[in-house]
CSV table of C-alpha atoms in Angstrom, one decimal:
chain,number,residue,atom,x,y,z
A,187,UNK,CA,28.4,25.5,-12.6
A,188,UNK,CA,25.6,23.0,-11.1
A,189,UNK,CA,22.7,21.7,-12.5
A,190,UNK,CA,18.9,22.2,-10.5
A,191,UNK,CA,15.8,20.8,-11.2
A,192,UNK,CA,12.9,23.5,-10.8
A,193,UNK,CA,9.4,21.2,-10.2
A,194,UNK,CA,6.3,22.1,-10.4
A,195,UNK,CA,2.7,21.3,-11.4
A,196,UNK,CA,2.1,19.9,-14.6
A,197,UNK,CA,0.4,22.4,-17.0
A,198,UNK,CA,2.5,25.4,-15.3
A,199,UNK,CA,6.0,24.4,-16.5
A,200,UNK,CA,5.5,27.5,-19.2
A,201,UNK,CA,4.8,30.0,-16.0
A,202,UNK,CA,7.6,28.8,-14.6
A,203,UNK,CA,10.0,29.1,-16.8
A,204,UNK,CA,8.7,32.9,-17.3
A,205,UNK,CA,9.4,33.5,-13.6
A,206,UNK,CA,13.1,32.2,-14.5
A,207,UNK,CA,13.5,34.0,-17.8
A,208,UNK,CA,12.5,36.9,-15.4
A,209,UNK,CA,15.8,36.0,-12.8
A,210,UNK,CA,17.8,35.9,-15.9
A,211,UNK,CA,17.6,32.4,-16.7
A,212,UNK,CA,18.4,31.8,-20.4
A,213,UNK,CA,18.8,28.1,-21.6
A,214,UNK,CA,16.2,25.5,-19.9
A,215,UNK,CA,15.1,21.8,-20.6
A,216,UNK,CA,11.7,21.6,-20.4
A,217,UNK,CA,9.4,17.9,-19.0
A,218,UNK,CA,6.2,17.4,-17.4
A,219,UNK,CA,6.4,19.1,-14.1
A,220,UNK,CA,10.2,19.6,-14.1
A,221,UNK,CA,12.5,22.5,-15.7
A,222,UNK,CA,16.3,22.0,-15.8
A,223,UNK,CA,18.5,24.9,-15.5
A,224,UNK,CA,22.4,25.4,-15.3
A,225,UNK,CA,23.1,27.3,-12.4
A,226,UNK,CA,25.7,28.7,-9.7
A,227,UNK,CA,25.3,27.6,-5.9
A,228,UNK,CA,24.3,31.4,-5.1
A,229,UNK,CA,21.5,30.9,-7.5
A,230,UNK,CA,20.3,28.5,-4.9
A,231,UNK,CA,19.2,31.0,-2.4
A,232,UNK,CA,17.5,33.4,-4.8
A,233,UNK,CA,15.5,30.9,-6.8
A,234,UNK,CA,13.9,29.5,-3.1
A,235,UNK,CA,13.1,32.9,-2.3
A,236,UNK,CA,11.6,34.4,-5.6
A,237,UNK,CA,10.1,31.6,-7.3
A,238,UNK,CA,6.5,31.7,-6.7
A,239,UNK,CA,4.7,28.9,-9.1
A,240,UNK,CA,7.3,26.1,-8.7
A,241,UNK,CA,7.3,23.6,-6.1
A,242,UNK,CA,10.8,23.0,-5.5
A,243,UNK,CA,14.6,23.4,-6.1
A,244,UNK,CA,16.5,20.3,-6.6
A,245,UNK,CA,20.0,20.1,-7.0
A,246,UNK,CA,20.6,17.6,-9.2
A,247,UNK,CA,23.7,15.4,-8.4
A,248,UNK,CA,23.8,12.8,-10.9
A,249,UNK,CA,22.0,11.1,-13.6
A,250,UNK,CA,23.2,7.5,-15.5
A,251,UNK,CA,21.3,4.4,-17.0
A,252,UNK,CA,20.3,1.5,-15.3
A,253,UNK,CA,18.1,-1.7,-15.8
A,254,UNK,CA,19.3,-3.4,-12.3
A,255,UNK,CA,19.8,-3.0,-8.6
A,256,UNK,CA,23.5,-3.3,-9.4
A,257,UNK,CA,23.6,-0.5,-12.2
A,258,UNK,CA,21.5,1.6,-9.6
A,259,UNK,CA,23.3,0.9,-6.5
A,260,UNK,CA,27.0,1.3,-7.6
A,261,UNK,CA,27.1,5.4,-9.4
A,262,UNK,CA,25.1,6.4,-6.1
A,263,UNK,CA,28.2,4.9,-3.6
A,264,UNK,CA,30.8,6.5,-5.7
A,265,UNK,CA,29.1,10.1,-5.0
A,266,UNK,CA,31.5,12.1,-2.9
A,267,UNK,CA,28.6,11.9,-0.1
A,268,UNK,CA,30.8,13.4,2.5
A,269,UNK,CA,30.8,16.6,0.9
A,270,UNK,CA,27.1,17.6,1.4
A,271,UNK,CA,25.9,16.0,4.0
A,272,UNK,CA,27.1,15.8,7.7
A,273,UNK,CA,27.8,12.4,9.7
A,274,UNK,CA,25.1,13.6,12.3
A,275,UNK,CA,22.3,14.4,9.5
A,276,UNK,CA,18.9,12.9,9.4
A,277,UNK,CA,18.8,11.4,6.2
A,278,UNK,CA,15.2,11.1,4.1
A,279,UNK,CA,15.0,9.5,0.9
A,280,UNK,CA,12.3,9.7,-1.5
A,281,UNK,CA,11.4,8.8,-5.0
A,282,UNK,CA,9.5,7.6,-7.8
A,283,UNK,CA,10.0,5.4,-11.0
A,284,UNK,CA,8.2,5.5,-14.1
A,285,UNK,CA,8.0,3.2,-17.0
A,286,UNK,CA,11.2,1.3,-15.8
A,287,UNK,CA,12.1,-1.9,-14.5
A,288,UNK,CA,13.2,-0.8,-11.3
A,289,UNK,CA,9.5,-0.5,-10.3
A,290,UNK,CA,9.8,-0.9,-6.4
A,291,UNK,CA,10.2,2.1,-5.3
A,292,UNK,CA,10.5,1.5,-1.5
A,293,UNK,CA,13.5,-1.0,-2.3
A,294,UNK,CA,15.4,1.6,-4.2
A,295,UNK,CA,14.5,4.2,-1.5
A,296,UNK,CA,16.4,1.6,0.6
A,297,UNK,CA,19.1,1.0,-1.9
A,298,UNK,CA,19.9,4.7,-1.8
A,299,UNK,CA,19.9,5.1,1.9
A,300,UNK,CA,22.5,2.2,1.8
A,301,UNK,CA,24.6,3.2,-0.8
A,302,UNK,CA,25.0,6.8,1.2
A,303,UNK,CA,25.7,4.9,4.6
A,304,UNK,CA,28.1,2.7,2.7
A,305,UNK,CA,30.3,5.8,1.7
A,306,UNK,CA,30.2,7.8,4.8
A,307,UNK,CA,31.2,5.2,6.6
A,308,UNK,CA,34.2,5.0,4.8
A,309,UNK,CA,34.7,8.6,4.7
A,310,UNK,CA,34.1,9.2,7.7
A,311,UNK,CA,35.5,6.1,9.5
A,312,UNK,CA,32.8,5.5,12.0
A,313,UNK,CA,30.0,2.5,12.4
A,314,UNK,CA,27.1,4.0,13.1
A,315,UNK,CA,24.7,7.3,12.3
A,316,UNK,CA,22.9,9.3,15.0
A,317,UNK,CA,20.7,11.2,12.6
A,318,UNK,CA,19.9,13.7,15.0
A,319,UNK,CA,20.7,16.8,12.8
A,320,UNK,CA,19.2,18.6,10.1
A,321,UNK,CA,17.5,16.4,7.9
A,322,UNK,CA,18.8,15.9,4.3
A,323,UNK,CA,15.9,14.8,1.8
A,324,UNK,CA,17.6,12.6,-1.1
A,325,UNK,CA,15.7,11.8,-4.4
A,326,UNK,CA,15.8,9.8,-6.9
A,327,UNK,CA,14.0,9.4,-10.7
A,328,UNK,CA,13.9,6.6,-12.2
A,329,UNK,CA,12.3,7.8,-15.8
A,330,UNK,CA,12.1,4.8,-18.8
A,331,UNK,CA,15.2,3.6,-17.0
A,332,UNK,CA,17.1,6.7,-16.1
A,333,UNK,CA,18.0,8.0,-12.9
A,334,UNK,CA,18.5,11.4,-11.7
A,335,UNK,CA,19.6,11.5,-7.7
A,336,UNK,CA,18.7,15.0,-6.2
A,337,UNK,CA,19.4,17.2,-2.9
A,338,UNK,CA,16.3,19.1,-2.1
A,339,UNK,CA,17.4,22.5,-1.3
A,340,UNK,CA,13.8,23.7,-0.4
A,341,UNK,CA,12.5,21.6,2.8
A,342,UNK,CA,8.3,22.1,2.9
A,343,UNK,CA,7.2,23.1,-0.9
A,344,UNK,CA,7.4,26.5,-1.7
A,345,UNK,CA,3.8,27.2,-1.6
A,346,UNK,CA,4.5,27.3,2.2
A,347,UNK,CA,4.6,31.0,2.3
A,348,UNK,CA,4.5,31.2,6.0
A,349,UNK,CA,1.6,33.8,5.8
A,350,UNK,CA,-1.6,31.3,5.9
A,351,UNK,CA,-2.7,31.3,9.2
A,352,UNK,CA,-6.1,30.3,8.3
A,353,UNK,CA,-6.1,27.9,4.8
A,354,UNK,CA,-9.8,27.4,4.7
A,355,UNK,CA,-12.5,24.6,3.5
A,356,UNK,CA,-10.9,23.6,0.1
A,357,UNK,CA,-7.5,26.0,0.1
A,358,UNK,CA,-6.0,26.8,-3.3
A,359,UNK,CA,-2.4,26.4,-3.1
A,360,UNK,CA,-0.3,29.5,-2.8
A,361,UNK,CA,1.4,28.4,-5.9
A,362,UNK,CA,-1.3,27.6,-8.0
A,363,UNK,CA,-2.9,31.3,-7.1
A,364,UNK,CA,0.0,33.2,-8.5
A,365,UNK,CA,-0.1,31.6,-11.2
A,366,UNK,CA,-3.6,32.6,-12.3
A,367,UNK,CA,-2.9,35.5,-11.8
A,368,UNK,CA,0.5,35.3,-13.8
A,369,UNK,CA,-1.7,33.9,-16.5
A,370,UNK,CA,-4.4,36.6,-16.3
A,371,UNK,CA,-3.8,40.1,-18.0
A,372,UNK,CA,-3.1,41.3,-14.5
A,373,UNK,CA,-0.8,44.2,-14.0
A,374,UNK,CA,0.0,47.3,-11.0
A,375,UNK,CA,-3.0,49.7,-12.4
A,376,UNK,CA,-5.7,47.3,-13.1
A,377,UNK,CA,-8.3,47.1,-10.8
A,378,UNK,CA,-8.6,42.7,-9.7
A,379,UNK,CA,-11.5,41.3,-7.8
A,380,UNK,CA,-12.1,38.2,-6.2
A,381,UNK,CA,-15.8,37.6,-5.7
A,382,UNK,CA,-15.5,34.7,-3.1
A,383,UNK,CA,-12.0,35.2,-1.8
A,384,UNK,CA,-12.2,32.5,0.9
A,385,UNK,CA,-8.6,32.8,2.7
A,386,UNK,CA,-8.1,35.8,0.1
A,387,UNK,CA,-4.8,34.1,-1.7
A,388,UNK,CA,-5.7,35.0,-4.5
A,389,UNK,CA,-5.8,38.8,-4.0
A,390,UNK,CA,-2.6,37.9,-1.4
A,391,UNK,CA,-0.7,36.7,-4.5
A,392,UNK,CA,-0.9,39.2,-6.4
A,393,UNK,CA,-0.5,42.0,-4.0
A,394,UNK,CA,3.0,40.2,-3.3
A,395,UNK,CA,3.6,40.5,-7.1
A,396,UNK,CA,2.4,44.6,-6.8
A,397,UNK,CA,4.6,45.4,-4.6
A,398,UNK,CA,7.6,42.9,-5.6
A,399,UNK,CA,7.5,40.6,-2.4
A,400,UNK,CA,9.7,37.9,-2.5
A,401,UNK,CA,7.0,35.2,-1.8
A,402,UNK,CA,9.9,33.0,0.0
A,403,UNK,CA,10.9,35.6,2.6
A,404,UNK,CA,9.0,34.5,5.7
A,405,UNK,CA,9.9,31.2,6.0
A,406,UNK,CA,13.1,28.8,6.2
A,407,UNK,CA,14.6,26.6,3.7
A,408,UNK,CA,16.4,22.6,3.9
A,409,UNK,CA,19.8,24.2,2.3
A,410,UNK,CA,20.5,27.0,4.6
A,411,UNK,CA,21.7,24.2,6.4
A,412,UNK,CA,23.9,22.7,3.8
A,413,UNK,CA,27.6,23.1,4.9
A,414,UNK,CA,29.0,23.3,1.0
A,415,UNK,CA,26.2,26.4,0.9
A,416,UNK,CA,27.8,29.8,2.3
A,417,UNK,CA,25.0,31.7,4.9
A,418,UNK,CA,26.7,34.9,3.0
A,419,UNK,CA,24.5,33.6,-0.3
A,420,UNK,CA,21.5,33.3,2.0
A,421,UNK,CA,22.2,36.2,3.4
A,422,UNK,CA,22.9,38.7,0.7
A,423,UNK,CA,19.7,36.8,-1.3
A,424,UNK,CA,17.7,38.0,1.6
A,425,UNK,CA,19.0,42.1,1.5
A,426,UNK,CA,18.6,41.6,-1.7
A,427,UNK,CA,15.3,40.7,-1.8
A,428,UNK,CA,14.0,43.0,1.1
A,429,UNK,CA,15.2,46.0,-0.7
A,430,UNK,CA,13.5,45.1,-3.9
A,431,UNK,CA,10.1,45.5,-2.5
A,432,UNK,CA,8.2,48.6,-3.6
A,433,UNK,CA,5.8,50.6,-1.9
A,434,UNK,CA,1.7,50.9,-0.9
A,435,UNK,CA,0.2,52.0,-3.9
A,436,UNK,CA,-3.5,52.4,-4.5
A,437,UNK,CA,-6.2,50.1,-3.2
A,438,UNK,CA,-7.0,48.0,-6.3
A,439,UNK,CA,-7.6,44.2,-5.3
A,440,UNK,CA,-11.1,43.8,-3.9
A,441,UNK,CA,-11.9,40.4,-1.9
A,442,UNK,CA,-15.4,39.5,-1.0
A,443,UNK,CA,-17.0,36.3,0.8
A,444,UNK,CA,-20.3,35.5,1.8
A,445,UNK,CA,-19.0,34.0,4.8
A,446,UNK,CA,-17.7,37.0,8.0
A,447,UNK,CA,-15.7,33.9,9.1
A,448,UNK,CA,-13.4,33.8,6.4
A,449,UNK,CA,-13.5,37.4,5.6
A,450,UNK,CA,-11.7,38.0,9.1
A,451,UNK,CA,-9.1,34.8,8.5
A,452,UNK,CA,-8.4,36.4,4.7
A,453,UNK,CA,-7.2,40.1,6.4
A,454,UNK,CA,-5.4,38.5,9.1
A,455,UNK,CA,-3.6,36.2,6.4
A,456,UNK,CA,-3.2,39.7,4.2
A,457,UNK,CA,-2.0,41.2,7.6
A,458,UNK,CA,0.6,38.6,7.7
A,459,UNK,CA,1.4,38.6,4.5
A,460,UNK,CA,2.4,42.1,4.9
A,461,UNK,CA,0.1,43.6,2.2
A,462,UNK,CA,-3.4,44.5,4.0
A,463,UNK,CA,-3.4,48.1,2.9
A,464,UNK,CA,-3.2,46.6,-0.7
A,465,UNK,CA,-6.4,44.7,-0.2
A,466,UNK,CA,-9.9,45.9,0.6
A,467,UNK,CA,-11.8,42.8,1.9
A,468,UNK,CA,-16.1,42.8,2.0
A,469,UNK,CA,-18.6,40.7,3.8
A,470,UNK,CA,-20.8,40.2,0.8
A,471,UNK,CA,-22.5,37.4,-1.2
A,472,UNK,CA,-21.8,37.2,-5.2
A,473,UNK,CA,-25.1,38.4,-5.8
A,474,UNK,CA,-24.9,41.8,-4.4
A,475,UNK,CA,-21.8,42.9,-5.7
A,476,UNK,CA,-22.7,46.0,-7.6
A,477,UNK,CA,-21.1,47.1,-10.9
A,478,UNK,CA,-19.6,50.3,-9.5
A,479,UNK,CA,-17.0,48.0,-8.6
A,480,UNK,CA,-15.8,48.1,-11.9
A,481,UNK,CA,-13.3,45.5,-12.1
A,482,UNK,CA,-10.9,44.8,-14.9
A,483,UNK,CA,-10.6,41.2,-14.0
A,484,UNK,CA,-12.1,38.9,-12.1
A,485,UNK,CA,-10.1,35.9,-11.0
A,486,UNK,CA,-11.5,33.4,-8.5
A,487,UNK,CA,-12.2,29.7,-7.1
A,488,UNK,CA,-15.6,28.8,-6.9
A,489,UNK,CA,-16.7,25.7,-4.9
A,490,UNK,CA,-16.1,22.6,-6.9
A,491,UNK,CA,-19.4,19.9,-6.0
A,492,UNK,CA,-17.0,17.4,-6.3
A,493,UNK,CA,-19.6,15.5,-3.9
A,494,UNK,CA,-23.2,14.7,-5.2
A,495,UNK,CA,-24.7,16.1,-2.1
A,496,UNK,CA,-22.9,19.4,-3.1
A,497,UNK,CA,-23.6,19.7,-6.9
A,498,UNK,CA,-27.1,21.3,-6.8
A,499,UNK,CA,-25.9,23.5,-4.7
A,500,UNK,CA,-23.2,24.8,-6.6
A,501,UNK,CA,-25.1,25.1,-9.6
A,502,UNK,CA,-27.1,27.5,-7.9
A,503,UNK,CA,-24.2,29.6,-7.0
A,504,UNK,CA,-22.8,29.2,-10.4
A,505,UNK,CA,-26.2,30.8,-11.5
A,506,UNK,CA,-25.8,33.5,-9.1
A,507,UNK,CA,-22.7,34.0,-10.9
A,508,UNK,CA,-23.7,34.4,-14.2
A,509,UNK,CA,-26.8,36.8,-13.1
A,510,UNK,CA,-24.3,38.9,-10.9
A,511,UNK,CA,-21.8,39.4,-14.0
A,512,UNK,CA,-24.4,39.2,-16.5
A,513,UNK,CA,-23.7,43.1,-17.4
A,514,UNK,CA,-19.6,43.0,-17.1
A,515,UNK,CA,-19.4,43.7,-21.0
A,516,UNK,CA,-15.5,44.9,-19.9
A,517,UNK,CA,-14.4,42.6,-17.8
A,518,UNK,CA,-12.1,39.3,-18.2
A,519,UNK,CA,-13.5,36.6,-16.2
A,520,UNK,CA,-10.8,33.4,-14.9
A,521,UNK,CA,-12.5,31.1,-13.2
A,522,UNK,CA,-10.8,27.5,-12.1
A,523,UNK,CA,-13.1,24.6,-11.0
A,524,UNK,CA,-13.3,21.0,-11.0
A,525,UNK,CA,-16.8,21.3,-12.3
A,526,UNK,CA,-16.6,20.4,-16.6
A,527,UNK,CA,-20.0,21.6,-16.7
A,528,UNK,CA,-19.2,25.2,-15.6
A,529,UNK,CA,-19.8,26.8,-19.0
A,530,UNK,CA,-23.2,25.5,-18.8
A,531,UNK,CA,-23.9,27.6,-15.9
A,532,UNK,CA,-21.9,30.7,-16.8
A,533,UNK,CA,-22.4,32.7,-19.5
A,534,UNK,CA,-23.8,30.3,-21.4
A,535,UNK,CA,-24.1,32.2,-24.5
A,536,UNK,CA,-20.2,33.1,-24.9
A,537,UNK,CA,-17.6,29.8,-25.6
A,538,UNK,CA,-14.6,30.5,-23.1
A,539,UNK,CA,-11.6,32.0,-24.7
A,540,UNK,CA,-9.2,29.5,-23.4
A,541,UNK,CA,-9.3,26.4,-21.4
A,542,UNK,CA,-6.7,24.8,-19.2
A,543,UNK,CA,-5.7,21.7,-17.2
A,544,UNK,CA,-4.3,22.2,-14.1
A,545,UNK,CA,-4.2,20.4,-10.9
A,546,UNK,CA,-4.9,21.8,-7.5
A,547,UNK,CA,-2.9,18.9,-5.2
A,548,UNK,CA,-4.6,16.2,-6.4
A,549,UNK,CA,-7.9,17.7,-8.2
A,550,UNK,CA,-8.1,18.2,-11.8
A,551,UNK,CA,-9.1,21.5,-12.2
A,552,UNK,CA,-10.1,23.7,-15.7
A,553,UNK,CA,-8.8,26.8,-16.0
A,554,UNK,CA,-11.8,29.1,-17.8
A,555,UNK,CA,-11.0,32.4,-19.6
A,556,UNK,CA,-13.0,34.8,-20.7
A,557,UNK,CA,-12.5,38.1,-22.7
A,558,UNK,CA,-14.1,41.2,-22.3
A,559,UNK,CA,-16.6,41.5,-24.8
C-alpha cells in the first residue's frame, strides 16, 4: 500500500472526498485543502484521470518531526531516491511551511534538492546531473513543525482539462465549476442553464459528468513518466475510462452570453470537450431570456466589480438579474461572486438558503443558494 495526498481548494475538501467515496475510497484524513488516502500504485492513474474538484495527487513519501536544518535535512537523504527518479531527471522542488520554525522556505527548497543530489550520487556513482529529462516535482510541508515530502504524480493541476481553447476575461477554474455543480441538485433529467456562460464551463462540466467523461482523458500527466509506475496501469486506467462514457442524451444544459464572441469560443471549447450536442449555446443578454426556458436550476458566474470602476456596472446587471428571474417560483438559483453585497441586488426579499466560502485562484468568492420557492 502507499499513501497520497489528494489537494484541493479549501472549502471543497467535502466534494472531494465524495468524488473518492464514489472510486471506492473508504477511510480518509481530512485538512484544509488536503485529503489523505491509502492507496495502491494503480490507483494512481485512475484518481488523475477521474478526479474532477481536486487539484492534485501527491504521493506522499515520508513524513517525520523537525525543529532544525539537521532534523530536516538527514530523513530526506536516507530516502531510497534512486528508486523513483532517474539520474537524467529534471528535478523541481517546491514547498511551503506554516507555523514552524523552519520558515525559509527557499533554503529548505535548497536543502531538499541537496539532500536528493547527495544520495544519487552515491547511488548512482556519478558527479554530476544533466537534468535534461522529464521533470520530477518534489514537495515538501512543513506544518507546526512537521514535514511531509511528496512526488507529484499530476504535472499542470488538474483543472487543465485540455479542452479550453478560449478561457475568457475572468475564467472560472474547471475545477471549481464541477463542483458547483456537484453541490447543486443537478442530475441527467434536469434541465441546467447558465445565463452568462462566458467560456461555457460550467455547462462543459456538467455535460462531462452526464455522460460519465473522465475529465482527465485529454491531457498528460508528471507520473506516466515515473519508471516504478507500470504504462499497463496507465493504460488500462485509460480503456477503462473510455468505455465508461455513456451516450448523447437529450439537450438539457442551455448556455447564453451577451457577448457573440464568447458564445463562439464556449461551442468550440464544448466541441473540444467532446460534448457540443449536449449543450445548446444562445447569443442573448440576461434580460431577454424568457421563461419558457423553464430551467430547474440555474448555476452561474456573474462579473465580480472587484474594481471601483466596475461596481456600478455590475449592480446594474445584478438588477437585470433579479427582474429577469423575478417569476422563477421553481427554480434553484447558485450564483458565486466576489461581490458580499449580492443579496442586496438579487432577490432581495428572499435570505439565501446557504452561503459558502470558496476561492476562485486567489479571489474569495461566496457561494449563494437559493431554493425554489
Amino acid at each position: 500500500m502507499i499513501e497520497l495526498i489528494v489537494t484541493t481548494t479549501f472549502g471543497l475538501e467535502a466534494v472531494v472526498k465524495k468524488e473518492l467515496q464514489g472510486l471506492g475510497f473508504k477511510d480518509f484524513t481530512v485538512s484544509d485543502g488536503r485529503l489523505e488516502i491509502k492507496a495502491k500504485l494503480e490507483d494512481i492513474p485512475r484518481l488523475n484521470l477521474w478526479l474532477r474538484s481536486a487539484d492534485r495527487v501527491l504521493l506522499k513519501l515520508t513524513q517525520y518531526p523537525a525543529k532544525d536544518f539537521d532534523q530536516f535535512f538527514d530523513p530526506i537523504v536516507e530516502l531510497p531516491w534512486e528508486d523513483w527518479i532517474p539520474k537524467d531527471a529534471k528535478m523541481t522542488v517546491v514547498g511551503k511551511s506554516v507555523k514552524s520554525q523552519l520558515a525559509s522556505v527557499r533554503t529548505c527548497q535548497k536543502m531538499v534538492k541537496r539532500a536528493v543530489i547527495n544520495r544519487m550520487k552515491e547511488k548512482y556513482q556519478v558527479k554530476t546531473f544533466p537534468e535534461t529529462g522529464d521533470e520530477f516535482v518534489i514537495g515538501f510541508s512543513i506544518f507546526k513543525d512537521v514535514v511531509q515530502i511528496t512526488l507529484d504524480s499530476t504535472g499542470p493541476g488538474l483543472n487543465k482539462r485540455g479542452y479550453r481553447k478560449f478561457p475568457g476575461k475572468v475564467p472560472l477554474k474547471e475545477t471549481l465549476a464541477a463542483a458547483l455543480v456537484q453541490l447543486s441538485t443537478y442530475e441527467a433529467g434536469k434541465t441546467l442553464l447558465d445565463p452568462m456562460c462566458g467560456s461555457g464551463t460550467i455547462l462543459i462540466e456538467a455535460a462531462m459528468m452526464k455522460r460519465n467523461i473522465a475529465p482527465g482523458l485529454k491531457r498528460s500527466f508528471a507520473s506516466e513518466h515515473w519508471p516504478f509506475l507500470k504504462k499497463s496501469f496507465w493504460e488500462m486506467a485509460r480503456k477503462n475510462a473510455r468505455e465508461a462514457q455513456k451516450g448523447h442524451e437529450s439537450q438539457k444544459l442551455i448556455g447564453c452570453d451577451s457577448n457573440q464572441q464568447a458564445v463562439r469560443e464556449a461551442t468550440m471549447n464544448a466541441e473540444k470537450a467532446g460534448v457540443a450536442e449536449e449543450i445548446l449555446f444562445l447569443h442573448k443578454d440576461v434580460s431577454r431570456i424568457e421563461q419558457s426556458v423553464a430551467a430547474d436550476l440555474v448555476i452561474t458566474n456573474p462579473p465580480y466589480g472587484i474594481k471601483l470602476s466596475e461596481i456600478s456596472e455590475v449592480t446594474a446587471l445584478y438588477a437585470l438579474m433579479d427582474h429577469a428571474f423575478q417569476t422563477w417560483q421553481n427554480t434553484e438559483f447558485y450564483v458565486i461572486t466576489a461581490d458580499r453585497h449580492f443579496p442586496k441586488h438579487f432577490r432581495k426579499n428572499i435570505r439565501p438558503h446557504k452561503i459558502r466560502k470558496l476561492y476562485n485562484g486567489t479571489i474569495e468568492t461566496q457561494l449563494y443558494q437559493y431554493l425554489s420557492t
